Amino acid sequence: MAKYVYRFGGGTAEGSAAMKELLGGKGANLAEMARIGIPVPPGFTITTEVCRHFYQNGGEYPEGLEAEVRAGIEFLEAQTGRKFGDPENPLLVSVRSGAPMSMPGMMDTILNLGLNDESVEGIARKIAPRFAYDSYRRLIAMYGNVVLGFKDDRGDPFDRLMQEFKKEKGAETDLDLTAEDLKVLVERFKAYYRERGKEFPQDPWKQLWGAIGAVFQSWNNERAKVYRRLNRIPDDMGTAVNVQTMVFGNLNERSGTGVAFTRDPATGENVLYGEYLLAAQGEDVVAGIRTPKPIEELEHEMPEVYSQLLEVRKKLERHYRDMQDLEFTIEDGKLYLLQTRTGKRTGFAAVRIAVEMVREGLITVEEAILRIDPAEQVYQLLQPIFDPEEKKRARVIAKGLAAGPGAATGRIAFFPDDAVRMAKEGPVILVREETSPEDIEGMFASTGVLTARGGLTSHAAVVARQVGKVAVVGCEELEIDYEGRTVAARGITLREGDWISIDGFTGEVLEGRVPTMPSEVIQVLIEKTKAPDEAPIYRLFAELMSWADERRRLGVRANADKPDQAEVALALGAEGIGLCRTEHMFFAEDRLPHMQKALIAKDPTERIEALRKLSTMQVEDFEGLLEVMDGKPVIIRLLDPPLHEFLPKPEEEEKIQQIAAEFGVSVEELRARIESLREMNPMLGHRGVRLGITHPDIYEMQAEAIFRAACRLKKRGKNPYPKVMIPLVAHVNEMARMREMVDQVAKRVMEEEDVELQYQVGTMIEIPRAALTADEVARAAQFFSFGTNDLTQMTFGFSRDDVAKFIGEYIEKKILPDDPFATIDARGVGELVRIATERGKETRPDLEVGICGEHGGESRSVHFCHEVGLDYVSCSPYRLPVARLAAAQAALKRIDK
Amino acid sequence: MAKYVYRFGGGTAEGSAAMKELLGGKGANLAEMARIGIPVPPGFTITTEVCRHFYQNGGEYPEGLEAEVRAGIEFLEAQTGRKFGDPENPLLVSVRSGAPMSMPGMMDTILNLGLNDESVEGIARKIAPRFAYDSYRRLIAMYGNVVLGFKDDRGDPFDRLMQEFKKEKGAETDLDLTAEDLKVLVERFKAYYRERGKEFPQDPWKQLWGAIGAVFQSWNNERAKVYRRLNRIPDDMGTAVNVQTMVFGNLNERSGTGVAFTRDPATGENVLYGEYLLAAQGEDVVAGIRTPKPIEELEHEMPEVYSQLLEVRKKLERHYRDMQDLEFTIEDGKLYLLQTRTGKRTGFAAVRIAVEMVREGLITVEEAILRIDPAEQVYQLLQPIFDPEEKKRARVIAKGLAAGPGAATGRIAFFPDDAVRMAKEGPVILVREETSPEDIEGMFASTGVLTARGGLTSHAAVVARQVGKVAVVGCEELEIDYEGRTVAARGITLREGDWISIDGFTGEVLEGRVPTMPSEVIQVLIEKTKAPDEAPIYRLFAELMSWADERRRLGVRANADKPDQAEVALALGAEGIGLCRTEHMFFAEDRLPHMQKALIAKDPTERIEALRKLSTMQVEDFEGLLEVMDGKPVIIRLLDPPLHEFLPKPEEEEKIQQIAAEFGVSVEELRARIESLREMNPMLGHRGVRLGITHPDIYEMQAEAIFRAACRLKKRGKNPYPKVMIPLVAHVNEMARMREMVDQVAKRVMEEEDVELQYQVGTMIEIPRAALTADEVARAAQFFSFGTNDLTQMTFGFSRDDVAKFIGEYIEKKILPDDPFATIDARGVGELVRIATERGKETRPDLEVGICGEHGGESRSVHFCHEVGLDYVSCSPYRLPVARLAAAQAALKRIDK
């Protein structure tokens, strides 16, 4: 028979850390801690299998569960010497969710379960009346919220009743209420139940089953679903339920609760980092309602507990070999761990912790590489910081806790919905009293988050770090007026939509829009304004990159059109140019008129003249680029866009008049020309190689410019390696004809210049047909580069320009797991990449095959490229570090989430 | 060593009819005729291999050719007892092209080769002076035209010199010129050579090699290249050269020349059919310059020769088992065959000959099926004829020879270029004195061809029959004034652009636009205005179709949207509806407002109300269609086009005003709605299943209407079989969601109506991704139908709306062999069809797989569908006979041209 309940406590456990799928992260780690001798209150975990059964069977539990739960409670009774439901010495438990993947704060929790009208008296007698009624009113409120879903149009009714009562009593804080007061409050809470036709259940078993059901139900609440979608957590994973003996941080002044990280999650510094509150239950810290004290103060307040905590820290890091995020409770001077898990961290911290743990001998280089998220963590190290000069001039209006490093500047939004809307127009800083799980979509949309309350482990801080947002939290100076939509501090009042800047390294809040400057990595590598020795973040980055480069198989190239971009690319590790788009060479102000002339000219000599002028200019462009990349391959794509892009749109009356006048044609003629170039579906239109076939002179001009430039460099002792790329090939005959043309031009130019060049002619594979017939195409093409943007458009039949009309709904409704323009669709588009690679190499075993779509800098796509056997990926220069690390991870066969 | 020369003559031959690739059609058949004892003048054939060598080696001949040609001439000398170059008794030869596939009149010929200043005297002495000089002047002219390419801006110089000389002499016809006159003409011709710095070569060997080279050169002249492109003949096939002993149809009055078909090539009637001219060389007949006599008259003029010809006819048909097209020459009362080949014929003749040859026991049913071109020949039987009532009212202005059956009406064009241009606007009748190979593009563009000169085997007649054009030739009453662009007869003068009608069954030419009516087949099957017994063409058609149906494996269905179309489809053999497009159900005048209301409505109940109204109307549509197709599958595709098609375009100011007023929204709101639906690339936009996902109520409404209709029919004792098709699926999740929706609607409606229905839910495979992931898609889809129109668009990245901008050039430059929208691209698009079929059937072995793109009625595509293992093809109703025959041919494994 299946086992649904796993016990832990008393120095041992039925589960272990390896059983996360079944027991959830929390349950598995509680079991693991129990096993390695860390003090945890005894408890048991109901498996995720029960959750799945619950959903597949309309809320029914599997047979046998009830008996196992009953036996679990008996185990707790034996461990604690208390009795569930006993009026004098009752066993009280917490009931918490715990999914296989962390979903902090998304699901429900109930504490102090087991109390009733009778046993609250027992506790009052045995421990203290105030503690007893404080615990009881919390249980009744939580049970009402969570199990019965009490909520009215004014929010949480129990919170409101509490506030009203405090006002009545003239109490400033909860602590000002006496045991008698709390007893009255309990009655008011129960009266609220009765008004709703309900009773607070006195039977602890009824409480327990109600709580278990509510936790399972909470797996599918709205915010949990949104969180899973954003974090790619499968809906059918399910949550476990942990039933655990209560320990009371609110028992007395020698009690308390806290959260801590074994290293600083913002910077990665190797210190215990956290905060605590005495005489409080855990929820008080996490919710950010009371601002807790920094963990260092515990050393003075409870030195013994503090040193115990340092011991636990060491033990857990040794055991888990990673930075841990802990929850603990102190009950009457005794430390209990309630949770440990691998801690979320910023990119800065991730890199520092990984590199330092290697140095400490705790992990291997490979583990370090695999631990860092290329896109979200490494990329952070390249993000801008404030320009110190500009920052000096800006006015600091407040200072809070630096919770997410980086520099962010944006317009103020006070509500998550506004943030989502305003973010479409430009960067937004979400300013809140505190954040809660409902706010995550707004946080995702914002560039930075600023809160007035909450500590470094508050919701805002945790989420910001996790998703790489700049965050300043607990900035208590701020006075936020939600209704008036203003925030004020130090005499300054800012309104919704005003600019504000926050420094996630220092916690400073600045008025206005403070200009940023490149990150330390960029300053060292590209701006060269900082020496490597003065740049610790750069040094960590460099070490990590060198490790990655030693381990990756995939080459990395950059998509860059101009010499300055190529220089950035080289500094960031490019081994070549994977895509030089030549469009800018036609659109630049001094060139467009020549191109237009070529398109409008009725006289062929005029047309040739115009193209010749363009050619001369392009020689310089190519010379610059090839010189920077000396010795490395440079793939230059011939003209791709449809010709109508070079002429005004039909509605641009003035431009048409002007151009007609300039080139001496009638407005009617020009209009007719524009009309003749118009297309219903330009994406599938007359562009790319189709122009090369029908307007061969443009491609010839470009080829000539490329070889002319390369010859000049060669004469100057350089070693240029141009690779001419033909876009939009669908049929080998297109490629064959272009290959012939380019080879002829190359031959002629090399003869004229008396120079021998190394070069190749290849194609972009971006049309399904080219992929399917790659064996044929490879007869003419010397290399392939997958243009996965267009390939995705045509494989899905999605127009990138129009897909926004439905792609959001597609992802929300889980029709598609991801936006295929962001992450390569391995099953469909990827199948074509696989087919083309195989078939291409059949014909030409030394065929070079790479990717130059925007997927080249996206880590899951890089993994795909590695697996499918591509030779390199090419991406925008600033994505190169992401690609390098992702390529190393792929080589280390990391199974990505 | 390779053999380059094959001899024939004297009752035997080195080649045979099986060696067409090597010897060309003419050479192979001359050899074959020699073998079976038919009188042919002895000769030899230089192989096509020499032609290929010639082109691959810059005009060089292979080693050994010269010796073989020399030996060949010696063979002819031995056979004839004459000597090449002998002054007294010279051997004269013809040099003719002859490609493996017939290219009539496209390449060059030289006759009377071997004559020079000396031997012409010998012939004059031995035979007759006039004959000698007539032959000599022809040789010099042809040699000048063909070998030396003499042509000036006034056309053929020799023809001009001849005309001038005739005027000088007051001669009306060539025959009025005496031997002395012709001698003078020879001198003038030679003077023309000298003016151009040339001499007519006196050495017969020089003449011979010049002629051989010229024939090889003519393989690549412009008109030959155009002809090959239009007829899909590979450019690297090459031509053979036939060198053959001259026989002289112009020797005396007991000599002559003619062409004949073993059956009537226009109607297929089993009679000898042809024409001849006495005292003439072959060229005179083919060129259509003199109108020859009908072959029957030969019986009176030369009864012995005529009966010999009937013998030859019988022998050749027995031997070749097909209708033959002959050229013959009578020299001094003796018959020689110069050529035989399978004769081109009209669709009417093709069907009649095939069916009758089966009845005669000459060929098998399978051979008959394989002999008929489905698209060009069977389709002709469905083409309209003149309405007899209307024709009675029309004025007959002339009568010529009925050379290509059918009825054609169109505007008059006198020049091929005009015909091509005017054909873009509507049907054209090309009216010419006579046609020549230069005119073929104009003939292709025209609906019908009318000539004033030439017989039933003239160029115009042959080409028209071959390509299925209606033709009336040799209509000598016509007075054509090219300069004034008029044609006159019986007192009526018509101008360029005026309407004219021609009856290819009777040879009548009618003034104006005479309305047409359906063909006999259509009258019997669909109009039911004629009984089968009174319709011989129908009977032939029906017999052929029944043979085809017995032999095909592929099913045939029709693309039809409405009951009347479905009835036509049934009559023409449809076994189901492969595609019912539901768009018309939204665009119809009484429905569009409801659809617009649904799209504009802000109030959901208004929207639902509008959709409900549409649903009621659609129930009737579906009921009608399902009733006609009772018991047969009917595939109904849910809404496909993007929503913006239902609203006015942004520039349709008036309509916008009107609709806004009608639906009580502001013009701004309506404009905003229109704008929100606008797309950059509508082909890749928000349509098909993407609407089904984002606007589920439209698809639900359609599904409800389908099942409601089916239930009603079932209650009336019918047996409807609807199959719901989801368009534009790219991902299995789209299909799965729609399947679920349709199944739910079906379940609900069936419960409400208390009826059990047979139905299926499937998808159109028209997106590359769906094809690539067909194994997944088939999990949700119960059938596949390939939408090869869209699949071609996306596989090639060609927008069907825009492809005209370059597809012509692509085909001309041979980048693509065919327009992939006309003939399925087997290698690329076909690969996806193959992949999808295989993968789909892996998941669901009983998956029904068909095609409903326009390729379904195109014969080569039908072959592909057969080979790839599809279950059926679906095409427009009138293409069904084409599909049925093509499917039978595919099953008989015909290798298509």
PDB file of N, CA and C in Angstrom, chain A residues 467-505:
ATOM      1  N   VAL A 467      14.323  37.671  -8.929  1.00  0.00           N
ATOM      2  CA  VAL A 467      14.099  37.967 -10.343  1.00  0.00           C
ATOM      3  C   VAL A 467      15.024  39.067 -10.850  1.00  0.00           C
ATOM      4  N   GLY A 468      16.001  39.456 -10.015  1.00  0.00           N
ATOM      5  CA  GLY A 468      17.007  40.392 -10.502  1.00  0.00           C
ATOM      6  C   GLY A 468      16.536  41.825 -10.620  1.00  0.00           C
ATOM      7  N   LYS A 469      15.548  42.196  -9.792  1.00  0.00           N
ATOM      8  CA  LYS A 469      15.127  43.596  -9.800  1.00  0.00           C
ATOM      9  C   LYS A 469      15.950  44.380  -8.791  1.00  0.00           C
ATOM     10  N   VAL A 470      16.212  45.622  -9.119  1.00  0.00           N
ATOM     11  CA  VAL A 470      16.833  46.509  -8.135  1.00  0.00           C
ATOM     12  C   VAL A 470      15.796  46.754  -7.047  1.00  0.00           C
ATOM     13  N   ALA A 471      16.223  46.674  -5.759  1.00  0.00           N
ATOM     14  CA  ALA A 471      15.242  46.865  -4.678  1.00  0.00           C
ATOM     15  C   ALA A 471      15.848  47.603  -3.502  1.00  0.00           C
ATOM     16  N   VAL A 472      15.063  48.535  -2.966  1.00  0.00           N
ATOM     17  CA  VAL A 472      15.360  49.170  -1.681  1.00  0.00           C
ATOM     18  C   VAL A 472      14.119  48.945  -0.833  1.00  0.00           C
ATOM     19  N   VAL A 473      14.319  48.355   0.359  1.00  0.00           N
ATOM     20  CA  VAL A 473      13.148  48.020   1.178  1.00  0.00           C
ATOM     21  C   VAL A 473      13.282  48.660   2.555  1.00  0.00           C
ATOM     22  N   GLY A 474      12.183  48.594   3.303  1.00  0.00           N
ATOM     23  CA  GLY A 474      12.182  49.088   4.678  1.00  0.00           C
ATOM     24  C   GLY A 474      12.627  50.534   4.788  1.00  0.00           C
ATOM     25  N   CYS A 475      12.236  51.326   3.848  1.00  0.00           N
ATOM     26  CA  CYS A 475      12.661  52.719   3.828  1.00  0.00           C
ATOM     27  C   CYS A 475      11.620  53.519   4.607  1.00  0.00           C
ATOM     28  N   GLU A 476      11.784  53.517   5.941  1.00  0.00           N
ATOM     29  CA  GLU A 476      10.683  53.972   6.790  1.00  0.00           C
ATOM     30  C   GLU A 476      10.445  55.474   6.745  1.00  0.00           C
ATOM     31  N   GLU A 477      11.405  56.181   6.218  1.00  0.00           N
ATOM     32  CA  GLU A 477      11.213  57.624   6.083  1.00  0.00           C
ATOM     33  C   GLU A 477      10.082  57.981   5.135  1.00  0.00           C
ATOM     34  N   LEU A 478       9.785  57.068   4.219  1.00  0.00           N
ATOM     35  CA  LEU A 478       8.810  57.406   3.178  1.00  0.00           C
ATOM     36  C   LEU A 478       7.411  57.497   3.751  1.00  0.00           C
ATOM     37  N   GLU A 479       6.702  58.520   3.349  1.00  0.00           N
ATOM     38  CA  GLU A 479       5.276  58.589   3.689  1.00  0.00           C
ATOM     39  C   GLU A 479       4.500  58.405   2.403  1.00  0.00           C
ATOM     40  N   ILE A 480       3.846  57.277   2.317  1.00  0.00           N
ATOM     41  CA  ILE A 480       3.136  56.968   1.076  1.00  0.00           C
ATOM     42  C   ILE A 480       1.659  57.256   1.271  1.00  0.00           C
ATOM     43  N   ASP A 481       1.110  58.027   0.358  1.00  0.00           N
ATOM     44  CA  ASP A 481      -0.325  58.303   0.387  1.00  0.00           C
ATOM     45  C   ASP A 481      -0.935  57.651  -0.844  1.00  0.00           C
ATOM     46  N   TYR A 482      -1.482  56.437  -0.651  1.00  0.00           N
ATOM     47  CA  TYR A 482      -2.024  55.696  -1.792  1.00  0.00           C
ATOM     48  C   TYR A 482      -3.167  56.455  -2.463  1.00  0.00           C
ATOM     49  N   GLU A 483      -3.981  57.079  -1.596  1.00  0.00           N
ATOM     50  CA  GLU A 483      -5.152  57.738  -2.157  1.00  0.00           C
ATOM     51  C   GLU A 483      -4.753  58.948  -3.000  1.00  0.00           C
ATOM     52  N   GLY A 484      -3.866  59.736  -2.417  1.00  0.00           N
ATOM     53  CA  GLY A 484      -3.403  60.931  -3.140  1.00  0.00           C
ATOM     54  C   GLY A 484      -2.346  60.614  -4.192  1.00  0.00           C
ATOM     55  N   ARG A 485      -1.887  59.360  -4.166  1.00  0.00           N
ATOM     56  CA  ARG A 485      -0.856  58.925  -5.117  1.00  0.00           C
ATOM     57  C   ARG A 485       0.401  59.800  -5.035  1.00  0.00           C
ATOM     58  N   THR A 486       0.893  59.938  -3.792  1.00  0.00           N
ATOM     59  CA  THR A 486       2.145  60.667  -3.595  1.00  0.00           C
ATOM     60  C   THR A 486       3.016  59.887  -2.632  1.00  0.00           C
ATOM     61  N   VAL A 487       4.305  60.186  -2.694  1.00  0.00           N
ATOM     62  CA  VAL A 487       5.240  59.672  -1.690  1.00  0.00           C
ATOM     63  C   VAL A 487       6.102  60.857  -1.263  1.00  0.00           C
ATOM     64  N   ALA A 488       6.293  60.977   0.062  1.00  0.00           N
ATOM     65  CA  ALA A 488       7.019  62.144   0.555  1.00  0.00           C
ATOM     66  C   ALA A 488       8.111  61.702   1.510  1.00  0.00           C
ATOM     67  N   ALA A 489       9.200  62.460   1.519  1.00  0.00           N
ATOM     68  CA  ALA A 489      10.280  62.217   2.472  1.00  0.00           C
ATOM     69  C   ALA A 489      11.193  63.443   2.459  1.00  0.00           C
ATOM     70  N   ARG A 490      11.706  63.789   3.605  1.00  0.00           N
ATOM     71  CA  ARG A 490      12.620  64.915   3.736  1.00  0.00           C
ATOM     72  C   ARG A 490      12.099  66.163   3.003  1.00  0.00           C
ATOM     73  N   GLY A 491      10.804  66.392   3.132  1.00  0.00           N
ATOM     74  CA  GLY A 491      10.230  67.622   2.586  1.00  0.00           C
ATOM     75  C   GLY A 491       9.935  67.607   1.104  1.00  0.00           C
ATOM     76  N   ILE A 492      10.253  66.533   0.463  1.00  0.00           N
ATOM     77  CA  ILE A 492       9.988  66.446  -0.978  1.00  0.00           C
ATOM     78  C   ILE A 492       8.762  65.561  -1.196  1.00  0.00           C
ATOM     79  N   THR A 493       7.888  65.975  -2.075  1.00  0.00           N
ATOM     80  CA  THR A 493       6.737  65.125  -2.401  1.00  0.00           C
ATOM     81  C   THR A 493       6.771  64.787  -3.893  1.00  0.00           C
ATOM     82  N   LEU A 494       6.728  63.508  -4.162  1.00  0.00           N
ATOM     83  CA  LEU A 494       6.698  63.069  -5.566  1.00  0.00           C
ATOM     84  C   LEU A 494       5.342  62.425  -5.842  1.00  0.00           C
ATOM     85  N   ARG A 495       4.918  62.603  -7.103  1.00  0.00           N
ATOM     86  CA  ARG A 495       3.612  62.065  -7.502  1.00  0.00           C
ATOM     87  C   ARG A 495       3.776  60.858  -8.411  1.00  0.00           C
ATOM     88  N   GLU A 496       2.689  60.166  -8.571  1.00  0.00           N
ATOM     89  CA  GLU A 496       2.662  59.069  -9.547  1.00  0.00           C
ATOM     90  C   GLU A 496       3.125  59.609 -10.895  1.00  0.00           C
ATOM     91  N   GLY A 497       4.014  58.883 -11.557  1.00  0.00           N
ATOM     92  CA  GLY A 497       4.512  59.309 -12.859  1.00  0.00           C
ATOM     93  C   GLY A 497       5.770  60.158 -12.776  1.00  0.00           C
ATOM     94  N   ASP A 498       6.090  60.685 -11.594  1.00  0.00           N
ATOM     95  CA  ASP A 498       7.360  61.418 -11.454  1.00  0.00           C
ATOM     96  C   ASP A 498       8.519  60.438 -11.530  1.00  0.00           C
ATOM     97  N   TRP A 499       9.687  60.973 -11.897  1.00  0.00           N
ATOM     98  CA  TRP A 499      10.872  60.136 -11.941  1.00  0.00           C
ATOM     99  C   TRP A 499      11.477  59.983 -10.555  1.00  0.00           C
ATOM    100  N   ILE A 500      11.980  58.781 -10.276  1.00  0.00           N
ATOM    101  CA  ILE A 500      12.667  58.499  -9.021  1.00  0.00           C
ATOM    102  C   ILE A 500      13.767  57.482  -9.334  1.00  0.00           C
ATOM    103  N   SER A 501      14.826  57.489  -8.531  1.00  0.00           N
ATOM    104  CA  SER A 501      15.924  56.562  -8.773  1.00  0.00           C
ATOM    105  C   SER A 501      16.272  55.853  -7.473  1.00  0.00           C
ATOM    106  N   ILE A 502      16.627  54.582  -7.566  1.00  0.00           N
ATOM    107  CA  ILE A 502      17.006  53.858  -6.345  1.00  0.00           C
ATOM    108  C   ILE A 502      18.319  53.113  -6.586  1.00  0.00           C
ATOM    109  N   ASP A 503      19.136  53.120  -5.531  1.00  0.00           N
ATOM    110  CA  ASP A 503      20.441  52.473  -5.623  1.00  0.00           C
ATOM    111  C   ASP A 503      20.405  51.209  -4.785  1.00  0.00           C
ATOM    112  N   GLY A 504      20.388  50.094  -5.455  1.00  0.00           N
ATOM    113  CA  GLY A 504      20.262  48.811  -4.766  1.00  0.00           C
ATOM    114  C   GLY A 504      21.548  48.339  -4.123  1.00  0.00           C
ATOM    115  N   PHE A 505      22.649  49.097  -4.294  1.00  0.00           N
ATOM    116  CA  PHE A 505      23.877  48.773  -3.567  1.00  0.00           C
ATOM    117  C   PHE A 505      23.909  49.457  -2.208  1.00  0.00           C
TER     118      PHE A 505
END
